[in-house]
JSON list of C-alpha atoms in Angstrom, two decimals:
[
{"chain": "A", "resi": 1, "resn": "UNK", "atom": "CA", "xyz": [0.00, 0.00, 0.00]},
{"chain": "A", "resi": 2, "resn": "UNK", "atom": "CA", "xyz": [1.10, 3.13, -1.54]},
{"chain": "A", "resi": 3, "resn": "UNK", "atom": "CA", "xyz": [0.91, 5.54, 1.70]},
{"chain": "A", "resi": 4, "resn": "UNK", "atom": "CA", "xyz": [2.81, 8.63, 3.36]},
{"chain": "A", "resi": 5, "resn": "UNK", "atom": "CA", "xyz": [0.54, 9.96, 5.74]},
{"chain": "A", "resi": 6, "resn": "UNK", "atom": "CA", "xyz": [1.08, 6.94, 8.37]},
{"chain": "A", "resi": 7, "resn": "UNK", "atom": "CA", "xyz": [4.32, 6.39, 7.63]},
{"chain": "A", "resi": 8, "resn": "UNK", "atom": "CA", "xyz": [5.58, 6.72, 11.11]},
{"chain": "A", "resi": 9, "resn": "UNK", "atom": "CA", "xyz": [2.61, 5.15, 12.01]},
{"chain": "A", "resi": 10, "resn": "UNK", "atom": "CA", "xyz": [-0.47, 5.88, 13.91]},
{"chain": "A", "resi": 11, "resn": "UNK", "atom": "CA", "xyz": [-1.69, 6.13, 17.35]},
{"chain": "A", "resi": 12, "resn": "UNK", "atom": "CA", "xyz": [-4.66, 3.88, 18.02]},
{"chain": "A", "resi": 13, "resn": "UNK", "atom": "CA", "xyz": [-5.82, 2.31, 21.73]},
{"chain": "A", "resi": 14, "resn": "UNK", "atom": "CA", "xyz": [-9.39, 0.91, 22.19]},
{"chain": "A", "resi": 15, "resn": "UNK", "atom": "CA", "xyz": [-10.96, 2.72, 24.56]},
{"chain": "A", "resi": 16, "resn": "UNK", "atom": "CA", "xyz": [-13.97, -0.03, 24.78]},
{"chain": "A", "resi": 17, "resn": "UNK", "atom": "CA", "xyz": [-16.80, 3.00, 24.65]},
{"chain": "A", "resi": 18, "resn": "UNK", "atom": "CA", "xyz": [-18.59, 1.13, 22.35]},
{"chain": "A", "resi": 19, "resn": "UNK", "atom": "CA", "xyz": [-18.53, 3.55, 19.37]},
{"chain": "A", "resi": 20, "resn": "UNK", "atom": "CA", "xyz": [-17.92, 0.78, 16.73]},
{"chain": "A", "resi": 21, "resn": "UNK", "atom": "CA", "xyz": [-19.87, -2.11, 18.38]},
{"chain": "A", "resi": 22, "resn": "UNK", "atom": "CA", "xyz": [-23.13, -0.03, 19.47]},
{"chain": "A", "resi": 23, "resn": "UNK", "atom": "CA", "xyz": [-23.44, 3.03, 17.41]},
{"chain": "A", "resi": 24, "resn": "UNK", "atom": "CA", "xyz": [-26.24, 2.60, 15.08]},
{"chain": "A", "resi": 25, "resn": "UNK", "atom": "CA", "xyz": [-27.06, -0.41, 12.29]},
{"chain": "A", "resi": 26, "resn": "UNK", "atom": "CA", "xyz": [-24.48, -2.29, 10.51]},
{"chain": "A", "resi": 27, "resn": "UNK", "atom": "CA", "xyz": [-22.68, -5.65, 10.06]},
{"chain": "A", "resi": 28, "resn": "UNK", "atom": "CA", "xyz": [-20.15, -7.78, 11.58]},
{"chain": "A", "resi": 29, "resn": "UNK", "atom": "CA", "xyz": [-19.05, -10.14, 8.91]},
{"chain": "A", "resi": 30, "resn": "UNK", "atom": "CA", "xyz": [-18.11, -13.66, 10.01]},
{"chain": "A", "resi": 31, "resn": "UNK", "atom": "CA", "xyz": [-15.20, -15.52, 7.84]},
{"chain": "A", "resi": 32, "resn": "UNK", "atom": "CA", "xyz": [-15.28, -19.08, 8.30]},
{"chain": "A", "resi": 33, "resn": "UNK", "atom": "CA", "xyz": [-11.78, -19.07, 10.59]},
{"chain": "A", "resi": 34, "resn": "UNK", "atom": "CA", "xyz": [-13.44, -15.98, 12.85]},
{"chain": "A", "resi": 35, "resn": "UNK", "atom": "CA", "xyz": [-16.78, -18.52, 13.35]},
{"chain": "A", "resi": 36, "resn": "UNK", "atom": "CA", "xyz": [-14.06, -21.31, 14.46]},
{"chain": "A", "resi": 37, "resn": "UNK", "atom": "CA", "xyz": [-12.53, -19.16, 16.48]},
{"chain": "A", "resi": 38, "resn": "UNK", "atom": "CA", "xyz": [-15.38, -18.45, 18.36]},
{"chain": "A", "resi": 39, "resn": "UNK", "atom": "CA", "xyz": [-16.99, -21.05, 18.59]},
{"chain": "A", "resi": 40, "resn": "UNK", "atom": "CA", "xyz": [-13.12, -22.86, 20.68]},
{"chain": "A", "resi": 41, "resn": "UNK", "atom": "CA", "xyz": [-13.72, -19.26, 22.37]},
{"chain": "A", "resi": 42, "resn": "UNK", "atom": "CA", "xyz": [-17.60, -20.00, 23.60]},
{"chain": "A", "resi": 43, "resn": "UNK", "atom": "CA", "xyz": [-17.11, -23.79, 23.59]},
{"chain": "A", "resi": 44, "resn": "UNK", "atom": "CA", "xyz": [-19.60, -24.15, 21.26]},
{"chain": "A", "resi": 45, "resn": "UNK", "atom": "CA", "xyz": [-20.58, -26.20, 18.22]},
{"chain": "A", "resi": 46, "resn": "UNK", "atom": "CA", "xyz": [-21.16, -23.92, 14.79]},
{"chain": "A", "resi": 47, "resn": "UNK", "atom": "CA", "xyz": [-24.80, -24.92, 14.55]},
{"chain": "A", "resi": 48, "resn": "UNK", "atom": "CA", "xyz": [-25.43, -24.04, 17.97]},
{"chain": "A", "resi": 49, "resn": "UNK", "atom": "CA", "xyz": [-23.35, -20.77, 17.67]},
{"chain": "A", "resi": 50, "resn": "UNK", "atom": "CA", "xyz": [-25.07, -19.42, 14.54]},
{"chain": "A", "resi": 51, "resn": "UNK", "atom": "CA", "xyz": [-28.62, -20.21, 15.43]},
{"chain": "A", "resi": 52, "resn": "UNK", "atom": "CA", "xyz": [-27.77, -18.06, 18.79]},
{"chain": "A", "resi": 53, "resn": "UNK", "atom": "CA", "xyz": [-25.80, -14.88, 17.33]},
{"chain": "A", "resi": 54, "resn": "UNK", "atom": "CA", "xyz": [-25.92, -14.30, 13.72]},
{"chain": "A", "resi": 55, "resn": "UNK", "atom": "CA", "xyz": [-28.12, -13.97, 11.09]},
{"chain": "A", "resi": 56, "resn": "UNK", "atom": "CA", "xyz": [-27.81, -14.52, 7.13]},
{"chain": "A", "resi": 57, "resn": "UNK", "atom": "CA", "xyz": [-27.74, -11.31, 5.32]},
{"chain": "A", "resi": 58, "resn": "UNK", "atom": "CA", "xyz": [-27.53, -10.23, 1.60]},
{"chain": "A", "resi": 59, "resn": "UNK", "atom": "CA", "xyz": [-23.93, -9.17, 0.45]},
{"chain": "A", "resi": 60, "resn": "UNK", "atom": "CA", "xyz": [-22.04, -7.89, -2.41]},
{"chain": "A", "resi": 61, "resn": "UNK", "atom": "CA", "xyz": [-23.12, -9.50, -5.77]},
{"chain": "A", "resi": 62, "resn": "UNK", "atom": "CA", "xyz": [-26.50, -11.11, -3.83]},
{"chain": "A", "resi": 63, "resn": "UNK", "atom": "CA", "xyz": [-24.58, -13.53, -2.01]},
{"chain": "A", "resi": 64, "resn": "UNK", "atom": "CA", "xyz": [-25.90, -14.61, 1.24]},
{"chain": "A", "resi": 65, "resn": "UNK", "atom": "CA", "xyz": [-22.83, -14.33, 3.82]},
{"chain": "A", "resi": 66, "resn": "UNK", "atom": "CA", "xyz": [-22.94, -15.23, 8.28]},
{"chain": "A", "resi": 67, "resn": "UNK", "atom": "CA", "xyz": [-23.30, -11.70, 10.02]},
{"chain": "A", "resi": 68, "resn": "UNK", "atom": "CA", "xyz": [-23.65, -10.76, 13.70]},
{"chain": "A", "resi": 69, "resn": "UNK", "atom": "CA", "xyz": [-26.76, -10.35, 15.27]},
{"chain": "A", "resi": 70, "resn": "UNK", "atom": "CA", "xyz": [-27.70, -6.78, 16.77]},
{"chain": "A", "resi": 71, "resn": "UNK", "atom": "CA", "xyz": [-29.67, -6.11, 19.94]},
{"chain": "A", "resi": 72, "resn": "UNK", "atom": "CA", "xyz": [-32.58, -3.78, 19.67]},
{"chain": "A", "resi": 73, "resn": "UNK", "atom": "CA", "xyz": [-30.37, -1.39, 20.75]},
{"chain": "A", "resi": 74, "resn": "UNK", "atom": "CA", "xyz": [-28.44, -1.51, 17.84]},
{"chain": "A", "resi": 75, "resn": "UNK", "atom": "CA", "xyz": [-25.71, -2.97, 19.64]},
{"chain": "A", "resi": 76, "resn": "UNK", "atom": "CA", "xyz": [-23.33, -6.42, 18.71]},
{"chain": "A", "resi": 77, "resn": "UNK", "atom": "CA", "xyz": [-24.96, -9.13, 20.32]},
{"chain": "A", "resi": 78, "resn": "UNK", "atom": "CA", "xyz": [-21.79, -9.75, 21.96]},
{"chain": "A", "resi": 79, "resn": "UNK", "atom": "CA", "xyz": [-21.67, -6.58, 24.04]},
{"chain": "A", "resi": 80, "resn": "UNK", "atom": "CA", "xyz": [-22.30, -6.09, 27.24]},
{"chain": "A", "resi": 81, "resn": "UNK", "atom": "CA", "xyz": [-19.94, -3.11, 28.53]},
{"chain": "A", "resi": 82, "resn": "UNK", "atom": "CA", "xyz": [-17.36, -4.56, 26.98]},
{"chain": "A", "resi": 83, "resn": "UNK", "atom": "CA", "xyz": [-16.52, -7.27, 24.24]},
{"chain": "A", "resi": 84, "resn": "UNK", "atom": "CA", "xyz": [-17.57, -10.54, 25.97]},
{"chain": "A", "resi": 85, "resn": "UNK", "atom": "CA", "xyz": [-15.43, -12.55, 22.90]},
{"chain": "A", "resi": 86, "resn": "UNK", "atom": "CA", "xyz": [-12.53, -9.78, 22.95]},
{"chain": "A", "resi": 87, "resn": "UNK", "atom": "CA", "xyz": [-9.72, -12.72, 22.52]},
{"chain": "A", "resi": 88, "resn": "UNK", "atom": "CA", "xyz": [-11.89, -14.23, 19.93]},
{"chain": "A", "resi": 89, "resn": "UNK", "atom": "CA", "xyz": [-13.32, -11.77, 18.07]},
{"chain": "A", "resi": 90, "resn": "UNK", "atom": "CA", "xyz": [-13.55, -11.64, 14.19]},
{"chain": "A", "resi": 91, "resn": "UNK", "atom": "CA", "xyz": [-11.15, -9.98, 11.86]},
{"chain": "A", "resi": 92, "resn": "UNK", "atom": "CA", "xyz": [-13.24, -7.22, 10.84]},
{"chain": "A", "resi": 93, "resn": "UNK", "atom": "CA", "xyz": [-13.24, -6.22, 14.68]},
{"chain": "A", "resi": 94, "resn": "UNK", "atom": "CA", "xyz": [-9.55, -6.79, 15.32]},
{"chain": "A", "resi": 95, "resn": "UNK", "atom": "CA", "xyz": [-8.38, -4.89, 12.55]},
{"chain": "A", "resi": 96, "resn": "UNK", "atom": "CA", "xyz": [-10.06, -1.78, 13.42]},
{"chain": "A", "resi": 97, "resn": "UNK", "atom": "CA", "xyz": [-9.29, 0.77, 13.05]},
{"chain": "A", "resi": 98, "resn": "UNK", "atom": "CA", "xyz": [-6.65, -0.22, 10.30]},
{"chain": "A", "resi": 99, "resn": "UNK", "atom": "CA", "xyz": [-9.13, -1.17, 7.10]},
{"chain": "A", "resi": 100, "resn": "UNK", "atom": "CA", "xyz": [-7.65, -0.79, 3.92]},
{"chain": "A", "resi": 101, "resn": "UNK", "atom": "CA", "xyz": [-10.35, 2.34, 2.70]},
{"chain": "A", "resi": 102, "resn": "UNK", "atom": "CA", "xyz": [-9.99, 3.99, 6.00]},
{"chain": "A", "resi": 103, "resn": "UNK", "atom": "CA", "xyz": [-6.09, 3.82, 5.59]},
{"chain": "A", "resi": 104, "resn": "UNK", "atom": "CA", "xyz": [-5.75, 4.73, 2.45]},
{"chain": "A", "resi": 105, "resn": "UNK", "atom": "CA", "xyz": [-6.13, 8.61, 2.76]},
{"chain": "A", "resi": 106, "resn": "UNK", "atom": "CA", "xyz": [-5.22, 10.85, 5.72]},
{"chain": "A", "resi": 107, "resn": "UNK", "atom": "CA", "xyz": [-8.97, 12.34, 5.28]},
{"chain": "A", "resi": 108, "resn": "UNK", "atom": "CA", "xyz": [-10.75, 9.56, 5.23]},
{"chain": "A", "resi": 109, "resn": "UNK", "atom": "CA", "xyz": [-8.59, 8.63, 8.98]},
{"chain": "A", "resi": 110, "resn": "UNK", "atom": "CA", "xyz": [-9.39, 12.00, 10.32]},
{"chain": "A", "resi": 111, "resn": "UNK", "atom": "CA", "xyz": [-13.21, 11.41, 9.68]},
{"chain": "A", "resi": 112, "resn": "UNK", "atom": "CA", "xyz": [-13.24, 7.90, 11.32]},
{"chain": "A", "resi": 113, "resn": "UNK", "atom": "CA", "xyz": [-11.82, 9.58, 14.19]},
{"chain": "A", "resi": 114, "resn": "UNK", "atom": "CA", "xyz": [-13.88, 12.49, 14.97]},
{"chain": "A", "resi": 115, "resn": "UNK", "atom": "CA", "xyz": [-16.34, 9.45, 15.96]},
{"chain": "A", "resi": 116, "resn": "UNK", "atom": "CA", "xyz": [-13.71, 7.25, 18.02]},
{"chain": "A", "resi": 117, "resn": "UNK", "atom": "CA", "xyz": [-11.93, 8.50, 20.96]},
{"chain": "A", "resi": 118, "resn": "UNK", "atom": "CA", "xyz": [-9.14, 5.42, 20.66]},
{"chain": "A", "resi": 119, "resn": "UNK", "atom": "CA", "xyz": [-7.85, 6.75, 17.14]},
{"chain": "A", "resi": 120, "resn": "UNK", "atom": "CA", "xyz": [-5.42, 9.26, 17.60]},
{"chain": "A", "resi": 121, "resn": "UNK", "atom": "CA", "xyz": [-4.51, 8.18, 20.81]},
{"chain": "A", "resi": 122, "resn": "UNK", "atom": "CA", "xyz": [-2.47, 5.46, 22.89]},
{"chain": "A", "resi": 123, "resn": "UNK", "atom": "CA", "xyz": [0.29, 3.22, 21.35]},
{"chain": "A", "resi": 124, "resn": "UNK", "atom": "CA", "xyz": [2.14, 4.06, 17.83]},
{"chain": "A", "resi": 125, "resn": "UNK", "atom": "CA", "xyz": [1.15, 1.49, 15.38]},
{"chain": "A", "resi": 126, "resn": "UNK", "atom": "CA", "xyz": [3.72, 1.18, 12.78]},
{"chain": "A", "resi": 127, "resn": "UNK", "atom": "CA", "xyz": [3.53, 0.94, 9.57]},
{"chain": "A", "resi": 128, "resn": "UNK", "atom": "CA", "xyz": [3.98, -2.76, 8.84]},
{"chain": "A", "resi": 129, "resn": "UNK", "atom": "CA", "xyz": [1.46, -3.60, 11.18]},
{"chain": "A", "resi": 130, "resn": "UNK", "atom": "CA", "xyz": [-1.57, -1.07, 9.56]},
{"chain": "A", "resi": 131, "resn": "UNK", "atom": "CA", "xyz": [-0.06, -2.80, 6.87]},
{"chain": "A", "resi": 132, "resn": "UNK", "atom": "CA", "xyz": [-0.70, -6.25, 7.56]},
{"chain": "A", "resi": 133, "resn": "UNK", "atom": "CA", "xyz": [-4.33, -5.27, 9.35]},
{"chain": "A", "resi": 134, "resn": "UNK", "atom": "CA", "xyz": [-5.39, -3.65, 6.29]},
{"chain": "A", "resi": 135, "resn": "UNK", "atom": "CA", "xyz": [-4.37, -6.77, 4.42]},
{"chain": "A", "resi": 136, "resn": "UNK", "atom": "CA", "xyz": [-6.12, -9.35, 6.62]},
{"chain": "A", "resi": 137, "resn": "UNK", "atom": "CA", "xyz": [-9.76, -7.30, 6.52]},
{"chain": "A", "resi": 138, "resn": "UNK", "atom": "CA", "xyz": [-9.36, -6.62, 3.12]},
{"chain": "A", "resi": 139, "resn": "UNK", "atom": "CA", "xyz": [-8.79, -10.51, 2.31]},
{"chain": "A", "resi": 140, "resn": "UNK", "atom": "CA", "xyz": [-11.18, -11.61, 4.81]},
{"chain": "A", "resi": 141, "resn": "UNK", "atom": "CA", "xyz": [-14.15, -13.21, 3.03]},
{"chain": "A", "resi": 142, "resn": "UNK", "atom": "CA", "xyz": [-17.26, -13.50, 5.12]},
{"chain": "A", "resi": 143, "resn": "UNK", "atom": "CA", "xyz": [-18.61, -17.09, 5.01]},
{"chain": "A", "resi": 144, "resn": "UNK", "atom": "CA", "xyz": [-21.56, -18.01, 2.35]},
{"chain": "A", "resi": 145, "resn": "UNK", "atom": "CA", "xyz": [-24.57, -19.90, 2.77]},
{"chain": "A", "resi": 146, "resn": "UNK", "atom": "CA", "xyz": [-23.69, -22.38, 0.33]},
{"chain": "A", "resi": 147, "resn": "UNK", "atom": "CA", "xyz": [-19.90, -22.97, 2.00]},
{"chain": "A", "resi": 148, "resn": "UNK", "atom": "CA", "xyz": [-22.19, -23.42, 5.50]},
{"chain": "A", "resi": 149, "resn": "UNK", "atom": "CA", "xyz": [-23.90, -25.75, 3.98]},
{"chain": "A", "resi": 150, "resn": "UNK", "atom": "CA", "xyz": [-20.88, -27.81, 2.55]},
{"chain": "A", "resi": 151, "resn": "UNK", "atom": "CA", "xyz": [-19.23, -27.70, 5.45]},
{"chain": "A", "resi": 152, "resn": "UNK", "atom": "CA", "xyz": [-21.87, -27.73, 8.46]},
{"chain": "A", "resi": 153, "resn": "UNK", "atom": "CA", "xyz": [-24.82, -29.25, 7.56]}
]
């Protein structure tokens, strides 16, 4: 990635407040390794863990993909002042707030972070590893209905 502006990296600390996990609609994408990893986290079987906390819900190109239930709060299902799966959680939610579009101009960082108090703040991320973040969400392929079925049903 082709970048100056984080060059000597960036500052970035969750701060837990919730901002990402609770703010208003929108989906957690599930890869097939981030279901797997939580279901060793909950000790739970994938059947079991899907019918609980996720949902099937239309994705790029019509494809039906595993997502994250909400509560009607709007929050992740798996919030409860805090991330109750925080060693487990999927890539989209450890890579934050290092995604490939939000890295890729200073501008588009700066408006991320007017919303979260972590960006901007704490440790110095270096480059290589916004670099390998950005990577892993960007090649992180939420799980399909059909690959569920092959492989769970």
């Amino acid at each position: 990635m082709e970048n100056n502006f984080y060059e000597k990296g960036l500052k970035f600390e969750c701060r837990r407040c919730s901002y990402c996990c609770g703010n208003g609609p929108g989906f957690v994408y599930l890869s097939k390794a981030d279901l797997e990893r939580f279901c060793a986290h909950f000790e739970m079987e994938p059947i079991a863990f899907v019918e609980k906390y996720c949902r099937w819900v239309t994705y790029y190109e019509g494809k039906t993909v595993l997502a994250l239930i909400e509560t009607k709060k709007l929050e992740c299902v798996l919030w409860n002042n805090g991330c109750t799966a925080y060693k487990g959680r999927p890539v989209q939610c450890r890579t934050w707030p290092f995604w490939d579009w939000m890295v890729k101009e200073k501008a588009d960082w700066d408006e991320c972070a007017k919303d979260c108090p972590g960006m901007n703040s704490g440790p110095v991320h270096s480059k290589e590893e916004i670099e390998k973040a950005a990577k892993e969400y960007k090649e992180n392929i939420p799980l399909d209905f059909e690959q569920w079925q092959a492989d769970y049903l």
